[in-house]
mmCIF file of C-alpha atoms in Angstrom:
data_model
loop_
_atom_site.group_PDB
_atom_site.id
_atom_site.type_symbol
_atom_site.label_atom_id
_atom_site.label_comp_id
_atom_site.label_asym_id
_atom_site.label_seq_id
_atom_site.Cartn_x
_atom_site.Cartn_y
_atom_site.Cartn_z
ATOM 1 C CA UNK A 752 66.309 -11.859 -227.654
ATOM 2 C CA UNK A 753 67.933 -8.539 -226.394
ATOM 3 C CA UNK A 754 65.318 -5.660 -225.418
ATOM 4 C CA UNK A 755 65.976 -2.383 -226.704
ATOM 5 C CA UNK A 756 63.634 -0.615 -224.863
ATOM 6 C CA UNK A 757 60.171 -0.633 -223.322
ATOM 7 C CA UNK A 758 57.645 1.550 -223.695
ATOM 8 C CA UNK A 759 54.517 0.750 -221.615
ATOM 9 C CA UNK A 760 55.054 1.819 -218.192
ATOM 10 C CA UNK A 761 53.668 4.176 -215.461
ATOM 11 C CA UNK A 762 54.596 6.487 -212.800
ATOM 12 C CA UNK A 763 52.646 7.852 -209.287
ATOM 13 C CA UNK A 764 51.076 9.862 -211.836
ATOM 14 C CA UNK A 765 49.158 7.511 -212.756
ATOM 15 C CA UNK A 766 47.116 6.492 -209.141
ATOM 16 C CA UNK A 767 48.129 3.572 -208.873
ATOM 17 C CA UNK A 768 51.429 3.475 -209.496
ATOM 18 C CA UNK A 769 54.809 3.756 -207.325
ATOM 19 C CA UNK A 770 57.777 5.221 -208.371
ATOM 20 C CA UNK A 771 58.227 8.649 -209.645
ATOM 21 C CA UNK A 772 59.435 9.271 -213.562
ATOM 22 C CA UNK A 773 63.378 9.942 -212.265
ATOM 23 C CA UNK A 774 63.055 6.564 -210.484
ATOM 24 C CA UNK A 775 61.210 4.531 -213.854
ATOM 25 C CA UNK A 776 64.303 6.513 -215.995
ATOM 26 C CA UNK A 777 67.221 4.901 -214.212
ATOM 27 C CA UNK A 778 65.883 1.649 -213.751
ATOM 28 C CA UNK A 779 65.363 1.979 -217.090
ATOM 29 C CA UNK A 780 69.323 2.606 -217.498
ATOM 30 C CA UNK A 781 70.993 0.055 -214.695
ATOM 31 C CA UNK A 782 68.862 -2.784 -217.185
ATOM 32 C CA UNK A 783 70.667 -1.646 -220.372
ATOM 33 C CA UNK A 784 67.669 -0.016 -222.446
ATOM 34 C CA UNK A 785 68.542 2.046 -225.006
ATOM 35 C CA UNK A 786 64.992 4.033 -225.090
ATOM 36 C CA UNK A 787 62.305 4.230 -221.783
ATOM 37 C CA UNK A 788 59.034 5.446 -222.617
ATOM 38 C CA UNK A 789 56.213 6.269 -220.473
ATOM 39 C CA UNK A 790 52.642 5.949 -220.473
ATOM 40 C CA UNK A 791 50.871 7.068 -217.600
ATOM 41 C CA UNK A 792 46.939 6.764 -217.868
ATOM 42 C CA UNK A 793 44.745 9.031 -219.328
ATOM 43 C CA UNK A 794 42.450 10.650 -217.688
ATOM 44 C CA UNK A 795 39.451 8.527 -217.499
ATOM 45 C CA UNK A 796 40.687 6.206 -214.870
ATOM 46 C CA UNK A 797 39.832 6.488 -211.882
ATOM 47 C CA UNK A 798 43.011 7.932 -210.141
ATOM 48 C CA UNK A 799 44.946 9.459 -212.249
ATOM 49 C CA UNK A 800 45.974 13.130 -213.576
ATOM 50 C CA UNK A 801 44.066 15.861 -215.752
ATOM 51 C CA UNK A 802 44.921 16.433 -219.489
ATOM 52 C CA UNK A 803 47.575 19.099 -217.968
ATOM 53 C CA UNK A 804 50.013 16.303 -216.903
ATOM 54 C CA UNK A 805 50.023 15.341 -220.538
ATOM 55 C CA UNK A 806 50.427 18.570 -222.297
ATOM 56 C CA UNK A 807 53.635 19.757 -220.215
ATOM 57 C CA UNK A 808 55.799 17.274 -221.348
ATOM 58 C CA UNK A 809 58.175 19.869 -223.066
ATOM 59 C CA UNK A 810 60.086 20.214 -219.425
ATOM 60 C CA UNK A 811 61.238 16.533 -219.329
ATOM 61 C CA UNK A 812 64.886 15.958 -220.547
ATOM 62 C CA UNK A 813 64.845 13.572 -223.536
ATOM 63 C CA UNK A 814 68.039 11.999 -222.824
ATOM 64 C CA UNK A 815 68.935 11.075 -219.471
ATOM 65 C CA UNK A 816 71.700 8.349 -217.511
ATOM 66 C CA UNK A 817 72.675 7.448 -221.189
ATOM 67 C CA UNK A 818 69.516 6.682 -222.345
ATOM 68 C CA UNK A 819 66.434 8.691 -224.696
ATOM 69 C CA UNK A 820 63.272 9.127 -223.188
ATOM 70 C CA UNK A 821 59.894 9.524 -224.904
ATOM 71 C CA UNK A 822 56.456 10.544 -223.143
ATOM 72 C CA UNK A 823 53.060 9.290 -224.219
ATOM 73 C CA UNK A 824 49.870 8.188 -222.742
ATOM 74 C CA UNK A 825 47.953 4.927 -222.317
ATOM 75 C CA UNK A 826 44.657 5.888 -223.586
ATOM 76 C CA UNK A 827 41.529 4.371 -222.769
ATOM 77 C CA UNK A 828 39.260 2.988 -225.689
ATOM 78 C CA UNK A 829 35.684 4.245 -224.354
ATOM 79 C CA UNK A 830 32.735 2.898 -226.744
ATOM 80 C CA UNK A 831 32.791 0.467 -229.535
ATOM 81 C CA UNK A 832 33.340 3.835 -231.900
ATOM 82 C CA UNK A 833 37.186 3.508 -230.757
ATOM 83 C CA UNK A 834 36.947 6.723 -228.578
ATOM 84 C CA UNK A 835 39.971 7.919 -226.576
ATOM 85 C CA UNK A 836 39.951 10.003 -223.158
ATOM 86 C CA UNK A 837 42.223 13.074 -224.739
ATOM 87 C CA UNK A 838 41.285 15.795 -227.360
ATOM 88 C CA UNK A 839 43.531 15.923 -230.832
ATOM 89 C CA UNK A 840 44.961 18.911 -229.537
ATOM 90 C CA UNK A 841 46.524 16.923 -226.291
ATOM 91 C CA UNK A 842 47.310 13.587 -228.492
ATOM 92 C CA UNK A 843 49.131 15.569 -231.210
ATOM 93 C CA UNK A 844 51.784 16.751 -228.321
ATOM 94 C CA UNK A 845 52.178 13.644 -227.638
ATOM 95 C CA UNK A 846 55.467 11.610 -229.041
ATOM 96 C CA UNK A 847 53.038 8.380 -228.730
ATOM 97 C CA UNK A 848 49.726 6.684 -227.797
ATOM 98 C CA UNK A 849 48.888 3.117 -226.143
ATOM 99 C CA UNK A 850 45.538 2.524 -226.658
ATOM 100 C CA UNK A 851 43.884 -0.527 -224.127
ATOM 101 C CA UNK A 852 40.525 -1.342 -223.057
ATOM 102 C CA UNK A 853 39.824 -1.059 -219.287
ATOM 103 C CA UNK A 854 36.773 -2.562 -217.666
ATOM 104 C CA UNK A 855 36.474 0.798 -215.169
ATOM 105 C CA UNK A 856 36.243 2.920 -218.532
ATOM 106 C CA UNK A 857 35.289 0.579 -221.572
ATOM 107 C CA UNK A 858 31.206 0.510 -222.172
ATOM 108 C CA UNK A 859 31.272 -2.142 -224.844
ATOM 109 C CA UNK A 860 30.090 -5.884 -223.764
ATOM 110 C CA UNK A 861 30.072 -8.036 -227.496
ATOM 111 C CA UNK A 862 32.410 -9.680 -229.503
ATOM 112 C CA UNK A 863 31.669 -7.505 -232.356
ATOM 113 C CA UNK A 864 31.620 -3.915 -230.438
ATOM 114 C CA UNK A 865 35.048 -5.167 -228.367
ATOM 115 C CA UNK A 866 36.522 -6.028 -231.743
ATOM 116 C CA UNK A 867 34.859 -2.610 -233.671
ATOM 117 C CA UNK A 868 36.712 -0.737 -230.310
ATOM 118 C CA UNK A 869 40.016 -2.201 -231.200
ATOM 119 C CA UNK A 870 39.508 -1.380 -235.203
ATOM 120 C CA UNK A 871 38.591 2.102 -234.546
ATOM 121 C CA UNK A 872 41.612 2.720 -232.633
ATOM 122 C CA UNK A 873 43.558 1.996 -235.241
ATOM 123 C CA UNK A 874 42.136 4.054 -237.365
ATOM 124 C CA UNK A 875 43.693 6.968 -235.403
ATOM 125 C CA UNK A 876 46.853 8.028 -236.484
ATOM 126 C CA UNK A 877 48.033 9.234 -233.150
ATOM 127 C CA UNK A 878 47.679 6.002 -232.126
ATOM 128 C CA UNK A 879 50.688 3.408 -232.789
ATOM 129 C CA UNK A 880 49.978 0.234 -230.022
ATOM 130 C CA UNK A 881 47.319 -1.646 -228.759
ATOM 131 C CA UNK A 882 47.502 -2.325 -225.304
ATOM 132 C CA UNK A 883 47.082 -5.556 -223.808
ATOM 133 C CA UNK A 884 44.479 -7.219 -226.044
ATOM 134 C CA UNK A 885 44.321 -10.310 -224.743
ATOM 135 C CA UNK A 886 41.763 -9.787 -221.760
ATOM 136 C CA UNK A 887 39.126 -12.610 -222.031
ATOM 137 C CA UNK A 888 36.503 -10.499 -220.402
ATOM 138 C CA UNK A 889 36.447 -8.786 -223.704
ATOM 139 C CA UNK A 890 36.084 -11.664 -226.299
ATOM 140 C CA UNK A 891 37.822 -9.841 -229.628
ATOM 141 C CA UNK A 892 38.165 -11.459 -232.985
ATOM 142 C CA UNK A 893 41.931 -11.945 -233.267
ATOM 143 C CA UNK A 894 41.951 -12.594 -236.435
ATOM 144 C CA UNK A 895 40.503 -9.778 -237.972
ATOM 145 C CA UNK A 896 42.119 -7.171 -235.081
ATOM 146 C CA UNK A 897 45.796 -8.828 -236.525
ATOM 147 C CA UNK A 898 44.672 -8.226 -240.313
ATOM 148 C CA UNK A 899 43.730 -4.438 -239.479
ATOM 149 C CA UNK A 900 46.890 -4.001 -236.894
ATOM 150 C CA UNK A 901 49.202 -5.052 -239.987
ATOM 151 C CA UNK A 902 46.841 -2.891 -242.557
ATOM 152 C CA UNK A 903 47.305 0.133 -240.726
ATOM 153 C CA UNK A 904 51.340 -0.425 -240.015
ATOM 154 C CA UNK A 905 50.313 -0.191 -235.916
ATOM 155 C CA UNK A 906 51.699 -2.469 -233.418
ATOM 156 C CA UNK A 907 49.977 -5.194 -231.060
ATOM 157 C CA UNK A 908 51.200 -5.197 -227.574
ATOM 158 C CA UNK A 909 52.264 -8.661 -226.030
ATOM 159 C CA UNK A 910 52.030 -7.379 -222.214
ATOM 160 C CA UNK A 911 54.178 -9.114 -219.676
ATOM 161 C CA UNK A 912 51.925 -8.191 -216.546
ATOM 162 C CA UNK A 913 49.064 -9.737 -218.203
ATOM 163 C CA UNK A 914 51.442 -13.023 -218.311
ATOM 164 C CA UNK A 915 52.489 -13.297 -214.960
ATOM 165 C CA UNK A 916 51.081 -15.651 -212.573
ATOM 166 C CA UNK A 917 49.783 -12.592 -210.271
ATOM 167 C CA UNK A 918 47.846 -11.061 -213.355
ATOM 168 C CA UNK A 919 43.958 -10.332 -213.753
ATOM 169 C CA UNK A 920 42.889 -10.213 -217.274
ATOM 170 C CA UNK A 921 41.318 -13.358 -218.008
ATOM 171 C CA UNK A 922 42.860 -16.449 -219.935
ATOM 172 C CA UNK A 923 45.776 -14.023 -221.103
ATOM 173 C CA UNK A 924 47.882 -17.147 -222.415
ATOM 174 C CA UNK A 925 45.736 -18.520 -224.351
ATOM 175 C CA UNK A 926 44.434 -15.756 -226.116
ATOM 176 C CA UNK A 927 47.995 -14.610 -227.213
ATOM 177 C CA UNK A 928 48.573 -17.810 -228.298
ATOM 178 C CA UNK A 929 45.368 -17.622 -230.405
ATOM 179 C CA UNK A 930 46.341 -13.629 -231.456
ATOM 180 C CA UNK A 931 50.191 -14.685 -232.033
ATOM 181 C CA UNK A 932 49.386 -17.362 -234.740
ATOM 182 C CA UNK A 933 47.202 -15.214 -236.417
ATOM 183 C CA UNK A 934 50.286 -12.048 -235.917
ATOM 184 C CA UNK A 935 52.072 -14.993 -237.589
ATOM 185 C CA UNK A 936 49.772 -15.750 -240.634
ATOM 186 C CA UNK A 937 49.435 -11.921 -241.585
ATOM 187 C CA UNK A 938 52.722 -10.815 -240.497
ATOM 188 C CA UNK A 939 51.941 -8.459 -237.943
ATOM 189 C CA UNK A 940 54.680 -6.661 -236.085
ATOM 190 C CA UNK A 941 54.180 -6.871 -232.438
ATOM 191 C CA UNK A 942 55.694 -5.045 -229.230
ATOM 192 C CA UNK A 943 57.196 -6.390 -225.750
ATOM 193 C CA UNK A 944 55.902 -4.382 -222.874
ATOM 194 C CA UNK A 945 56.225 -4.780 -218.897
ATOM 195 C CA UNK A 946 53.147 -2.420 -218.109
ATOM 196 C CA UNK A 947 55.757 -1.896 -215.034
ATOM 197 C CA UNK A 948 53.830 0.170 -212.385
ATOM 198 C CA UNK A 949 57.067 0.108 -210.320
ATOM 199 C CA UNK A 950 60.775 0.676 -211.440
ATOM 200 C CA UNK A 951 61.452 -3.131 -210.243
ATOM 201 C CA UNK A 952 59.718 -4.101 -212.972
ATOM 202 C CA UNK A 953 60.592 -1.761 -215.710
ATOM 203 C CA UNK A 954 62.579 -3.713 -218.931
ATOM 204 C CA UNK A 955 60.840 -6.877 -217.181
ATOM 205 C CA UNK A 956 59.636 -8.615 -220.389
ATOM 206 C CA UNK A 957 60.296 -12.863 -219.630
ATOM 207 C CA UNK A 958 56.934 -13.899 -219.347
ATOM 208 C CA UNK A 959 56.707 -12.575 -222.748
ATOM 209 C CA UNK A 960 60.092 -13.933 -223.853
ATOM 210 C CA UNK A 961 58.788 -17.621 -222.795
ATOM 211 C CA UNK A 962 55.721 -17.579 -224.639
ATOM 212 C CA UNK A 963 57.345 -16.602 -227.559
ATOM 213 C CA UNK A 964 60.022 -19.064 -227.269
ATOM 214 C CA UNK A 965 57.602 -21.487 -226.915
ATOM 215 C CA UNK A 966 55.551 -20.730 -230.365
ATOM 216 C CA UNK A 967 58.933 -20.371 -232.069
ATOM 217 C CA UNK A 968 57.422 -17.003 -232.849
ATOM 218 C CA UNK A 969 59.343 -15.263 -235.972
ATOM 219 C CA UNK A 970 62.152 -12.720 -234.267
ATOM 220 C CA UNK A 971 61.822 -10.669 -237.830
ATOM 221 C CA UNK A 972 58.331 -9.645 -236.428
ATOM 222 C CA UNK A 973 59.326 -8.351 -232.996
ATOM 223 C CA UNK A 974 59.889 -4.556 -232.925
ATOM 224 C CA UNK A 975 61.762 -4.635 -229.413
ATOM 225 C CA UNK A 976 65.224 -5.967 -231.213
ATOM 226 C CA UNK A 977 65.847 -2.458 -232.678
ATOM 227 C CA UNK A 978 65.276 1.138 -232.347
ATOM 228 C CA UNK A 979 65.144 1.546 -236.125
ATOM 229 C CA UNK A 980 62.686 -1.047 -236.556
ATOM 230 C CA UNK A 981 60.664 0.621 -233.789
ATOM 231 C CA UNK A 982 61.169 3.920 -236.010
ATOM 232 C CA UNK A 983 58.988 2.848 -238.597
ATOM 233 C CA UNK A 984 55.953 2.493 -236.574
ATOM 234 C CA UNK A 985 56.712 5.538 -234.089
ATOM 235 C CA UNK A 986 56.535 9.222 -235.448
ATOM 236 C CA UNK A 987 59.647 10.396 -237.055
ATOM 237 C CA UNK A 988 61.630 12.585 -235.379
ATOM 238 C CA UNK A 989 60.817 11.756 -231.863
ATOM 239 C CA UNK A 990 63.971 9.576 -230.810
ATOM 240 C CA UNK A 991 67.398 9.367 -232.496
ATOM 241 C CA UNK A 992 66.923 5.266 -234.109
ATOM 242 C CA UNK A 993 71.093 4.936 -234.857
#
């Protein structure tokens, strides 16, 4: 499978974080992407940058070393209501949103409200991806977050730090493997992310690639193959798809 892009990364904007954007961008380039996108966290976790940081974003060049370059935010999911940590008037500047759960920000504890979180979210339309859903400290209902994630035309994130070996979120594996059958059944489009926190890692998706290859997972559903079929889930206008 050949990665067009990735879109879930972060910057020393973020806190904890170590490269700066120029040094994300051309890793981003020497690997080939067509399209880097960053995501730097929003601004209830612990760490990281005011809602200024995200409403300047007019100043960064949006083509750069060959590539395009789009700036979002990885928002955090709050409550079980599917609250974010930026007004409208920040996410509409926006040319995307990420939105994960994160235990330092996230006050829901059940199945039902972690699951309600995730359905709410998707509900927003300045919202295209869930992040990383496949933390077993918050027990979701994959089933009925893929049915809603295809309903609403948004994208599930398949998260390559939450695959490695050195990752934290609990039982990653084998909840994707759960969430990627049911991706399978309803025909839910999904998205390959590193969640790189370092340009090393940037375009670093083979955990991800394994897993997939594993569950003979259908290519056809996989967004990262092409920057038009990312264009249909990403608000028009923001990046040139041909």
């Amino acid at each position: 499978m050949n990665d067009k892009f990735d879109l879930h990364t972060h910057t020393l904007a973020s806190g904890h974080a170590y490269s700066t954007l120029a040094e994300m961008i051309q890793a981003a380039a020497s690997k080939g992407l067509e399209l880097y996108g960053c995501t730097d966290h929003a601004p209830a976790m612990p760490g990281t940058l005011g809602s200024f940081y995200f409403q300047n974003f007019k100043v960064i060049p949006r083509k750069l070393h060959g590539i395009q370059i789009i700036m979002g935010a990885e928002l955090n999911i709050l409550d079980p209501t599917g609250k974010v940590d930026l007004p409208e008037s920040t996410l509409a500047r926006l040319d995307y949103g990420i939105a994960s759960i994160h235990p330092p920000c996230y006050s829901g504890k059940t199945m039902q409200e972690n699951t309600s979180a995730y359905l709410k979210a998707l509900e927003n339309p300045f919202i295209q991806i869930i992040g990383h859903p496949d933390d077993g400290r918050f027990p979701t209902d994959y089933e009925t977050l893929a049915a809603a994630a295809a309903q609403h035309h948004k994208l599930l994130e398949v998260n390559n730090s939450s695959l490695s070996p050195r990752g934290f979120r609990a039982n990653a594996r084998q909840n994707y493997q759960t969430l990627l059958e049911y991706c399978r059944k309803y025909k839910t489009h999904i998205i390959l992310d590193s969640d790189a926190h370092i340009c090393f890692d940037v375009g670093n998706h083979s955990y991800v690639h394994q897993l997939l290859e594993e569950m003979d997972f259908p290519e056809d559903l996989v967004v990262n193959t092409s920057l038009k079929k990312l264009a249909e889930f990403l608000p028009e206008g923001i990046f040139d798809p041909e």
